[in-house]
Every structure is written in C-alpha cells, then in structure tokens.
mmCIF file of C-alpha atoms in Angstrom:
data_model
loop_
_atom_site.group_PDB
_atom_site.id
_atom_site.type_symbol
_atom_site.label_atom_id
_atom_site.label_comp_id
_atom_site.label_asym_id
_atom_site.label_seq_id
_atom_site.Cartn_x
_atom_site.Cartn_y
_atom_site.Cartn_z
ATOM 1 C CA MET A 120 35.783 -37.005 -23.500
ATOM 2 C CA SER A 121 39.392 -38.090 -23.856
ATOM 3 C CA SER A 122 41.856 -37.797 -20.997
ATOM 4 C CA GLU A 123 44.075 -35.622 -23.161
ATOM 5 C CA SER A 124 41.240 -33.113 -23.647
ATOM 6 C CA LEU A 125 40.436 -33.022 -19.941
ATOM 7 C CA ILE A 126 44.096 -32.494 -19.058
ATOM 8 C CA LYS A 127 44.465 -29.725 -21.612
ATOM 9 C CA MET A 128 41.342 -27.921 -20.395
ATOM 10 C CA ALA A 129 42.262 -28.354 -16.722
ATOM 11 C CA ASN A 130 45.752 -26.991 -17.328
ATOM 12 C CA GLN A 131 44.307 -24.003 -19.196
ATOM 13 C CA ILE A 132 42.081 -23.260 -16.209
ATOM 14 C CA GLY A 133 45.075 -23.567 -13.899
ATOM 15 C CA GLN A 134 47.128 -21.251 -16.070
ATOM 16 C CA TYR A 135 44.313 -18.679 -16.105
ATOM 17 C CA PHE A 136 44.171 -18.559 -12.308
ATOM 18 C CA ALA A 137 47.975 -18.641 -11.911
ATOM 19 C CA SER A 138 48.112 -14.852 -12.098
ATOM 20 C CA GLU A 139 46.143 -14.617 -8.831
ATOM 21 C CA PRO A 140 48.702 -13.663 -6.139
ATOM 22 C CA ASP A 141 46.774 -15.402 -3.333
ATOM 23 C CA HIS A 142 47.320 -19.156 -3.741
ATOM 24 C CA ALA A 143 44.184 -20.112 -1.796
ATOM 25 C CA VAL A 144 42.033 -17.826 -3.953
ATOM 26 C CA ALA A 145 43.593 -19.281 -7.102
ATOM 27 C CA VAL A 146 42.909 -22.861 -5.996
ATOM 28 C CA ARG A 147 39.353 -21.924 -5.075
ATOM 29 C CA GLY A 148 38.927 -20.317 -8.508
ATOM 30 C CA VAL A 149 40.019 -23.507 -10.266
ATOM 31 C CA TYR A 150 37.801 -25.586 -7.993
ATOM 32 C CA GLN A 151 34.769 -23.373 -8.541
ATOM 33 C CA HIS A 152 35.295 -23.206 -12.310
ATOM 34 C CA ILE A 153 35.445 -26.987 -12.626
ATOM 35 C CA LYS A 154 32.470 -27.420 -10.295
ATOM 36 C CA SER A 155 30.394 -24.856 -12.219
ATOM 37 C CA PHE A 156 31.247 -25.680 -15.814
ATOM 38 C CA TRP A 157 32.318 -29.325 -15.969
ATOM 39 C CA THR A 158 29.973 -32.257 -15.771
ATOM 40 C CA PRO A 159 30.405 -34.514 -12.734
ATOM 41 C CA THR A 160 31.618 -37.249 -15.096
ATOM 42 C CA MET A 161 34.371 -35.005 -16.465
ATOM 43 C CA CYS A 162 35.572 -34.213 -12.953
ATOM 44 C CA ARG A 163 35.467 -37.874 -11.869
ATOM 45 C CA ASP A 164 37.326 -38.922 -15.018
ATOM 46 C CA LEU A 165 40.086 -36.379 -14.396
ATOM 47 C CA MET A 166 40.388 -37.431 -10.760
ATOM 48 C CA ALA A 167 40.521 -41.111 -11.729
ATOM 49 C CA TRP A 168 43.141 -40.381 -14.371
ATOM 50 C CA GLN A 169 45.238 -38.436 -11.859
ATOM 51 C CA THR A 170 45.037 -41.308 -9.382
ATOM 52 C CA LYS A 171 46.371 -43.710 -12.019
ATOM 53 C CA HIS A 172 49.066 -41.253 -13.168
ATOM 54 C CA PRO A 173 50.407 -39.511 -10.039
ATOM 55 C CA ASP A 174 53.401 -38.106 -11.935
ATOM 56 C CA ALA A 175 51.152 -36.453 -14.507
ATOM 57 C CA VAL A 176 51.657 -33.007 -15.945
ATOM 58 C CA LEU A 177 48.706 -31.284 -14.294
ATOM 59 C CA HIS A 178 49.096 -27.658 -13.255
ATOM 60 C CA PRO A 179 49.778 -27.383 -9.489
ATOM 61 C CA LEU A 180 46.590 -25.356 -8.983
ATOM 62 C CA VAL A 181 44.573 -28.108 -10.652
ATOM 63 C CA LEU A 182 46.181 -30.709 -8.390
ATOM 64 C CA ALA A 183 45.280 -28.634 -5.341
ATOM 65 C CA ALA A 184 41.703 -28.207 -6.580
ATOM 66 C CA LEU A 185 41.405 -31.960 -7.160
ATOM 67 C CA MET A 186 42.436 -32.483 -3.541
ATOM 68 C CA GLU A 187 39.539 -30.240 -2.509
ATOM 69 C CA PHE A 188 37.162 -32.310 -4.635
ATOM 70 C CA ALA A 189 38.450 -35.475 -2.961
ATOM 71 C CA GLU A 190 37.952 -33.952 0.487
ATOM 72 C CA ALA A 191 34.428 -32.828 -0.392
ATOM 73 C CA ALA A 192 33.444 -36.306 -1.585
#
C-alpha cells in the first residue's frame, strides 16, 4: 500500500477520534483501531515513513498512537 494511502487513512482515523474530549482515550482509540484493523505491515510502514519524515502531516492523535506502538515494540 502506498504511503499516501496509509497517511490518508491514519489521518481519517485521527480525525474521527478528535471529537473525544479525553485526549488519552482518543489516543487509545486510534491505537486500538490501527492494531485491530491494520495489518502489521501497514503499521510498520507508517511508522517507518514517519521516522523518515518527522515533519510530516500526520494528525497529532496518530503521532501519539505511533509513539505507543514504538513503546510496545
């Protein structure tokens, strides 16, 4: 899957959970959604892309969820 598609989907997930008033719950929602519905390869590819492009346009909730993935690894 292309990086552009992964970024678009990740940002849509982040936007969906942005209405959650509790930031920690929102981050956990993004994390759990990616963990449940994305393949491990998709998640690794997004994390690798983010590492190479630290100034990328990922939703802040997605960035926080990616940090949780990195900590869990």
